Coordinates of C-alpha atoms in Angstrom, one line a residue:
X187 CA 94.3 135.6 157.4
X188 CA 91.8 135.6 154.6
X189 CA 90.7 132.0 155.4
X190 CA 90.1 133.1 159.0
X191 CA 88.1 136.1 158.0
X192 CA 85.9 134.2 155.6
X193 CA 85.5 131.6 158.4
X194 CA 84.3 134.3 160.7
X195 CA 81.8 135.5 158.0
X196 CA 80.6 132.0 157.5
X197 CA 79.9 131.7 161.3
X198 CA 77.8 134.9 161.1
X199 CA 76.0 133.6 158.0
X200 CA 75.0 130.5 159.9
X201 CA 73.9 132.4 163.0
X202 CA 71.6 134.5 160.8
X203 CA 70.0 131.4 159.3
X204 CA 71.4 132.2 155.9
X205 CA 72.9 129.9 153.3
X206 CA 75.3 132.4 151.8
X207 CA 76.3 136.0 151.4
X208 CA 76.9 138.1 148.3
X209 CA 79.7 140.6 148.8
X210 CA 80.0 143.5 146.3
X211 CA 81.7 146.2 148.2
X212 CA 85.4 146.2 147.1
X213 CA 86.7 147.2 150.6
X214 CA 84.9 144.2 152.1
X215 CA 86.2 142.0 149.3
X216 CA 89.8 143.2 150.0
X217 CA 89.3 142.6 153.7
X218 CA 88.0 139.1 153.2
X219 CA 90.2 137.9 150.3
X220 CA 93.2 140.2 149.9
X221 CA 92.1 141.2 146.3
X222 CA 92.9 144.9 145.6
X223 CA 91.5 145.2 142.0
X224 CA 88.6 147.4 141.0
X225 CA 86.2 144.7 139.7
X226 CA 85.0 141.7 141.6
X227 CA 82.2 139.9 143.4
X228 CA 82.5 137.4 146.3
X229 CA 79.9 134.7 147.2
X230 CA 80.5 133.0 150.6
X231 CA 78.4 129.9 151.3
X232 CA 78.2 127.8 154.4
X233 CA 80.5 125.5 152.5
X234 CA 82.9 127.1 150.0
X235 CA 83.5 130.5 148.6
X236 CA 83.7 131.8 145.1
X237 CA 85.3 135.0 143.7
X238 CA 84.5 136.4 140.3
X239 CA 86.4 138.9 138.3
X240 CA 87.4 139.5 134.6
X241 CA 90.4 138.9 132.4
X242 CA 92.1 142.2 133.4
X243 CA 92.7 140.7 136.9
X244 CA 93.6 137.1 136.0
X245 CA 97.1 137.2 137.3
X246 CA 96.4 139.6 140.1
X247 CA 93.5 137.5 141.4
X248 CA 95.5 134.3 141.2
X249 CA 98.2 135.9 143.3
X250 CA 96.1 137.8 145.8
X251 CA 92.9 135.9 146.5
X252 CA 93.0 133.6 149.4
X253 CA 90.1 131.5 150.8
X254 CA 87.9 131.5 147.7
X255 CA 87.9 129.8 144.3
X256 CA 88.6 132.3 141.5
X257 CA 86.4 132.4 138.4
X258 CA 87.2 134.4 135.3
X259 CA 84.1 135.9 133.6
X260 CA 83.5 138.1 130.6
X261 CA 82.0 141.5 131.6
X262 CA 80.4 142.5 134.8
X263 CA 80.6 139.7 137.4
X264 CA 77.0 140.0 138.5
X265 CA 75.7 139.6 134.9
X266 CA 77.7 136.4 134.5
X267 CA 76.5 134.6 137.5
X268 CA 73.9 132.8 135.3
X269 CA 76.8 130.8 133.9
X270 CA 77.2 129.1 137.3
X271 CA 74.1 127.0 137.8
X272 CA 75.4 125.5 141.0
X273 CA 74.9 128.9 142.6
X274 CA 71.2 129.0 141.6
X275 CA 69.9 126.7 144.3
X276 CA 66.1 126.6 144.9
X277 CA 65.2 128.6 148.0
X278 CA 68.8 129.2 149.0
X279 CA 68.7 132.2 151.4
X280 CA 71.4 134.5 150.3
X281 CA 72.2 137.8 152.1
X282 CA 73.5 141.0 150.7
X283 CA 74.6 144.4 152.1
X284 CA 71.8 146.9 151.3
X285 CA 74.2 149.8 152.0
X286 CA 76.5 148.7 149.2
X287 CA 74.2 147.1 146.6
X288 CA 72.3 149.3 144.1
X289 CA 68.7 148.5 143.1
X290 CA 70.1 147.8 139.6
X291 CA 72.7 145.3 140.9
X292 CA 70.1 143.6 143.0
X293 CA 67.8 143.2 140.0
X294 CA 70.6 141.8 137.9
X295 CA 71.4 139.2 140.6
X296 CA 67.7 138.2 140.7
X297 CA 67.8 137.8 136.9
X298 CA 71.0 135.7 137.0
X299 CA 70.0 133.6 140.0
X300 CA 66.1 133.6 140.0
X301 CA 65.7 130.6 142.4
X302 CA 67.6 132.1 145.3
X303 CA 66.0 134.1 148.1
X304 CA 67.7 137.5 148.5
X305 CA 67.6 139.1 151.9
X306 CA 69.2 142.3 153.2
X307 CA 71.7 141.2 155.8
X308 CA 74.2 144.1 156.0
X309 CA 74.6 143.5 159.7
X310 CA 76.4 140.3 158.9
X311 CA 79.2 142.3 157.4
X312 CA 78.8 145.3 159.7
X313 CA 80.8 144.1 162.7
X314 CA 83.6 142.4 160.7
X315 CA 86.9 143.8 161.7
X316 CA 85.8 145.8 164.7
X317 CA 88.3 144.0 166.9
X318 CA 91.8 144.0 165.5
X319 CA 94.6 141.6 166.2
X320 CA 98.2 142.6 166.8
X321 CA 99.1 142.6 163.1
X322 CA 96.2 144.8 162.2
X323 CA 97.0 147.3 165.0
X324 CA 100.6 147.4 163.7
X325 CA 99.4 148.3 160.2
X326 CA 97.2 151.1 161.6
X327 CA 100.1 152.4 163.7
X328 CA 102.1 152.7 160.4
X329 CA 99.2 154.6 158.8
X330 CA 99.1 156.9 161.8
X331 CA 102.9 157.4 161.7
X332 CA 102.6 158.4 158.0
X333 CA 100.0 161.0 158.9
X334 CA 101.9 162.4 161.7
X335 CA 105.1 162.9 159.7
X336 CA 103.3 164.3 156.7
X337 CA 101.6 166.8 158.9
X338 CA 104.9 168.0 160.3
X339 CA 106.4 168.3 156.8
X340 CA 103.7 170.6 155.4
X341 CA 103.6 173.2 158.2
X342 CA 106.4 175.2 156.7
X343 CA 104.4 175.9 153.4
X344 CA 101.5 177.5 155.3
X345 CA 102.0 181.2 154.6
X346 CA 99.6 184.0 153.9
X347 CA 98.1 183.6 150.3
X348 CA 98.6 179.9 149.9
X349 CA 95.4 178.2 148.9
X350 CA 93.8 175.4 150.9
X351 CA 93.8 173.0 148.0
X352 CA 97.6 173.6 147.5
X353 CA 98.2 172.6 151.1
X354 CA 96.0 169.6 150.6
X355 CA 98.0 168.5 147.5
X356 CA 101.2 168.8 149.4
X357 CA 99.8 166.9 152.4
X358 CA 98.6 164.0 150.2
X359 CA 101.9 164.0 148.3
X360 CA 103.9 163.7 151.5
X361 CA 101.7 160.8 152.7
X362 CA 102.2 159.0 149.3
X363 CA 106.0 159.6 149.5
X364 CA 105.9 158.0 153.0
X365 CA 104.2 154.9 151.8
X366 CA 100.4 155.7 151.8
X367 CA 98.5 153.9 149.1
X368 CA 95.9 156.7 148.9
X369 CA 94.2 159.2 151.2
X370 CA 91.9 157.4 153.6
X371 CA 89.1 159.9 152.7
X372 CA 88.7 163.3 151.2
X373 CA 91.2 165.6 152.9
X374 CA 89.8 168.5 154.9
X375 CA 91.8 171.8 154.9
X376 CA 89.5 174.5 156.2
X377 CA 90.8 178.0 157.1
X378 CA 89.3 181.1 158.7
X379 CA 85.5 181.1 158.7
X380 CA 85.6 177.8 156.8
X381 CA 87.0 176.0 159.8
X382 CA 83.5 176.2 161.3
X383 CA 82.5 173.7 158.6
X384 CA 83.0 170.2 160.2
X385 CA 83.6 168.7 156.7
X386 CA 85.1 171.7 155.0
X387 CA 87.1 169.9 152.3
X388 CA 89.9 172.0 150.8
X389 CA 88.8 174.9 148.6
X390 CA 90.5 177.6 146.5
X391 CA 90.3 180.0 149.5
X392 CA 93.5 181.7 150.3
X393 CA 94.8 181.2 153.9
X394 CA 95.1 184.5 155.7
X395 CA 97.1 185.8 158.7
X396 CA 95.3 185.0 161.9
X397 CA 93.2 182.2 160.4
X398 CA 92.4 179.1 162.4
X399 CA 93.2 176.1 160.0
X400 CA 91.7 172.7 160.6
X401 CA 93.3 169.6 158.9
X402 CA 91.4 166.3 158.9
X403 CA 93.1 163.6 156.9
X404 CA 94.4 160.1 156.9
X405 CA 96.7 157.7 155.2
X406 CA 96.1 154.1 153.9
X407 CA 98.7 151.5 154.6
X408 CA 98.2 148.0 153.3
X409 CA 94.5 148.6 153.4
X410 CA 94.4 150.0 156.9
X411 CA 93.6 153.7 157.6
X412 CA 94.4 156.5 160.0
X413 CA 92.2 159.5 160.7
X414 CA 93.6 162.5 162.5
X415 CA 92.7 166.2 163.0
X416 CA 94.8 169.1 164.1
X417 CA 93.9 172.8 164.2
X418 CA 96.6 175.5 164.1
X419 CA 96.7 179.3 163.8
X420 CA 98.6 181.2 161.1
X421 CA 100.4 183.8 163.2
X422 CA 99.7 184.6 166.9
X423 CA 96.5 183.2 168.4
X424 CA 94.1 185.7 169.9
X425 CA 92.4 185.2 173.3
X426 CA 89.2 183.7 171.9
X427 CA 91.1 181.2 169.7
X428 CA 93.1 180.1 172.7
X429 CA 90.1 179.8 174.9
X430 CA 88.1 177.6 172.4
X431 CA 91.2 175.5 171.5
X432 CA 92.0 174.8 175.1
X433 CA 88.3 173.9 175.8
X434 CA 88.3 171.3 172.9
X435 CA 91.7 170.0 174.0
X436 CA 90.5 169.5 177.6
X437 CA 87.4 167.7 176.3
X438 CA 89.4 165.5 174.0
X439 CA 91.9 164.5 176.8
X440 CA 89.0 163.7 179.1
X441 CA 87.4 161.5 176.5
X442 CA 90.7 159.6 176.0
X443 CA 91.0 159.0 179.7
X444 CA 87.5 157.4 179.7
X445 CA 88.4 154.9 177.0
X446 CA 88.6 151.3 178.3
X447 CA 87.3 147.9 177.4
X448 CA 83.7 147.5 178.7
X449 CA 82.8 151.2 178.6
X450 CA 79.9 152.2 176.4
X451 CA 80.7 154.5 173.5
X452 CA 77.9 156.8 174.7
X453 CA 79.7 157.2 178.0
X454 CA 82.9 158.4 176.3
X455 CA 80.9 160.9 174.2
X456 CA 79.1 162.1 177.4
X457 CA 82.4 163.0 179.1
X458 CA 83.5 165.2 176.2
X459 CA 80.1 166.7 175.6
X460 CA 79.5 167.7 179.2
X461 CA 82.8 169.7 179.3
X462 CA 81.9 171.5 176.1
X463 CA 78.3 172.1 177.1
X464 CA 79.2 173.5 180.5
X465 CA 81.4 176.0 178.7
X466 CA 78.3 177.2 176.8
X467 CA 79.1 175.5 173.5
X468 CA 76.9 172.4 173.6
X469 CA 75.0 173.6 170.5
X470 CA 78.3 174.1 168.7
X471 CA 79.3 170.5 169.0
X472 CA 76.9 168.8 166.7
X473 CA 78.6 165.5 165.8
X474 CA 79.6 162.3 167.6
X475 CA 82.9 162.2 169.5
X476 CA 84.3 159.3 167.5
X477 CA 84.1 156.1 165.6
X478 CA 86.0 153.0 164.9
X479 CA 88.6 152.8 162.1
X480 CA 90.5 149.9 160.5
X481 CA 90.0 148.6 157.0
X482 CA 87.4 151.4 156.6
X483 CA 87.5 154.9 157.9
X484 CA 84.1 154.7 159.5
X485 CA 83.2 151.4 161.3
X486 CA 82.0 150.5 164.8
X487 CA 82.1 151.0 167.6
X488 CA 80.4 154.4 167.5
X489 CA 81.3 157.0 170.1
X490 CA 78.2 159.2 170.1
X491 CA 75.1 160.1 172.1
X492 CA 73.1 157.5 170.3
X493 CA 75.6 154.7 170.6
X494 CA 74.8 151.4 172.3
X495 CA 78.1 149.9 171.3
X496 CA 80.4 148.7 174.1
X497 CA 84.1 149.1 173.6
X498 CA 86.2 146.0 173.4
X499 CA 89.9 145.4 173.7
X500 CA 91.4 145.6 170.2
X501 CA 89.0 148.3 168.9
X502 CA 90.7 151.3 167.4
X503 CA 88.6 154.4 167.7
X504 CA 88.9 158.1 167.1
X505 CA 88.3 160.7 169.8
X506 CA 87.5 164.0 168.0
X507 CA 85.4 166.6 169.8
X508 CA 85.0 170.0 168.2
X509 CA 83.5 173.5 168.6
X510 CA 82.2 175.3 165.5
X511 CA 81.2 179.0 165.5
X512 CA 79.5 180.0 162.2
X513 CA 81.2 183.0 160.6
X514 CA 84.2 182.9 163.1
X515 CA 85.8 179.5 162.8
X516 CA 86.1 176.1 164.5
X517 CA 88.5 173.8 166.4
X518 CA 88.6 170.0 166.2
X519 CA 91.4 167.7 167.6
X520 CA 91.4 164.0 166.8
X521 CA 93.6 161.1 167.7
X522 CA 93.4 157.4 167.0
X523 CA 93.2 155.3 170.1
X524 CA 93.6 151.6 170.7
X525 CA 91.2 150.2 173.3
X526 CA 92.8 148.0 175.9
X527 CA 91.5 146.3 179.1
X528 CA 93.2 149.0 181.2
X529 CA 92.6 152.1 179.1
X530 CA 93.2 153.8 175.8
X531 CA 96.6 153.9 174.0
X532 CA 97.0 157.0 171.8
X533 CA 98.7 156.2 168.5
X534 CA 99.3 159.7 167.3
X535 CA 102.6 161.5 168.1
X536 CA 101.9 164.9 166.5
X537 CA 101.7 167.7 169.0
X538 CA 98.4 168.8 170.4
X539 CA 99.4 172.1 171.9
X540 CA 98.1 175.1 169.8
X541 CA 100.7 175.6 167.0
X542 CA 101.1 179.3 166.0
X543 CA 102.8 179.2 162.6

């Protein structure tokens, strides 16, 4: 699989009139080579690929890295590139991902390889992995299953007085016990007025009777992630909570029905946004409807008002509309959906009816 992925990157390098690509982001490195360590650098050229790491990962790299020649260096890999003169080819056009390379790192590369021509070519890496094969979708399904089960397991600990960060700890523990390598991103547990914060990561706030509680979290399984959101109520939901919840659920279901290969991401967003806007809450839905997931929690295609991305069979995307009312609370519902030629296949099994705990 690694050889295939590096081959795909090599094709993109050639199409961009580059001679090579320097990859520093560890998630990209893992996707391309299989290496899971915390220090490494990958250089892919039109012919050949080289991976650099230090002694700590000698055995690990030998076992994991596929599709690239492994080199052991002393210290930070970037600083040791000068020891490999074959890389310092006059006027070699070498791309890098400006979103994942610091100014300091770029300067050190220039010092180590002064004859190459560095060019920001993040788009070369940007679309890698957007379309998943059957194996990748199976791994994402497992990550989703872990999230679903973990969510079910923590519902019974949500009682008046428990703190958001205590619930977060239990949720992440359950995911780990079910096989997750790590949380896919910083877990959100936002209750009461804090549920109006779209990215309200867990705090020390105590959950109170009558609170809306939004959970946004994901598992990581063999490098692939899930990303799901559920909103519940502690106790009986009042009329306003039910009304807002049902509005968001209706929008989310409509968005899922719109998913199909060939449809623009903007069109899916538009379906959800129109429903929420017609109900008078357009200004309270301020983010995109979804995004791609896979080896990373935020990849393309985007599902937003600004998206020009066209959905393709094999994409896995989120559909996650929300309504947020400052000082009152918010509701967001999110599923992971596989794009097929005939529609969207929802991976999540966790219930979406409003749970009253």
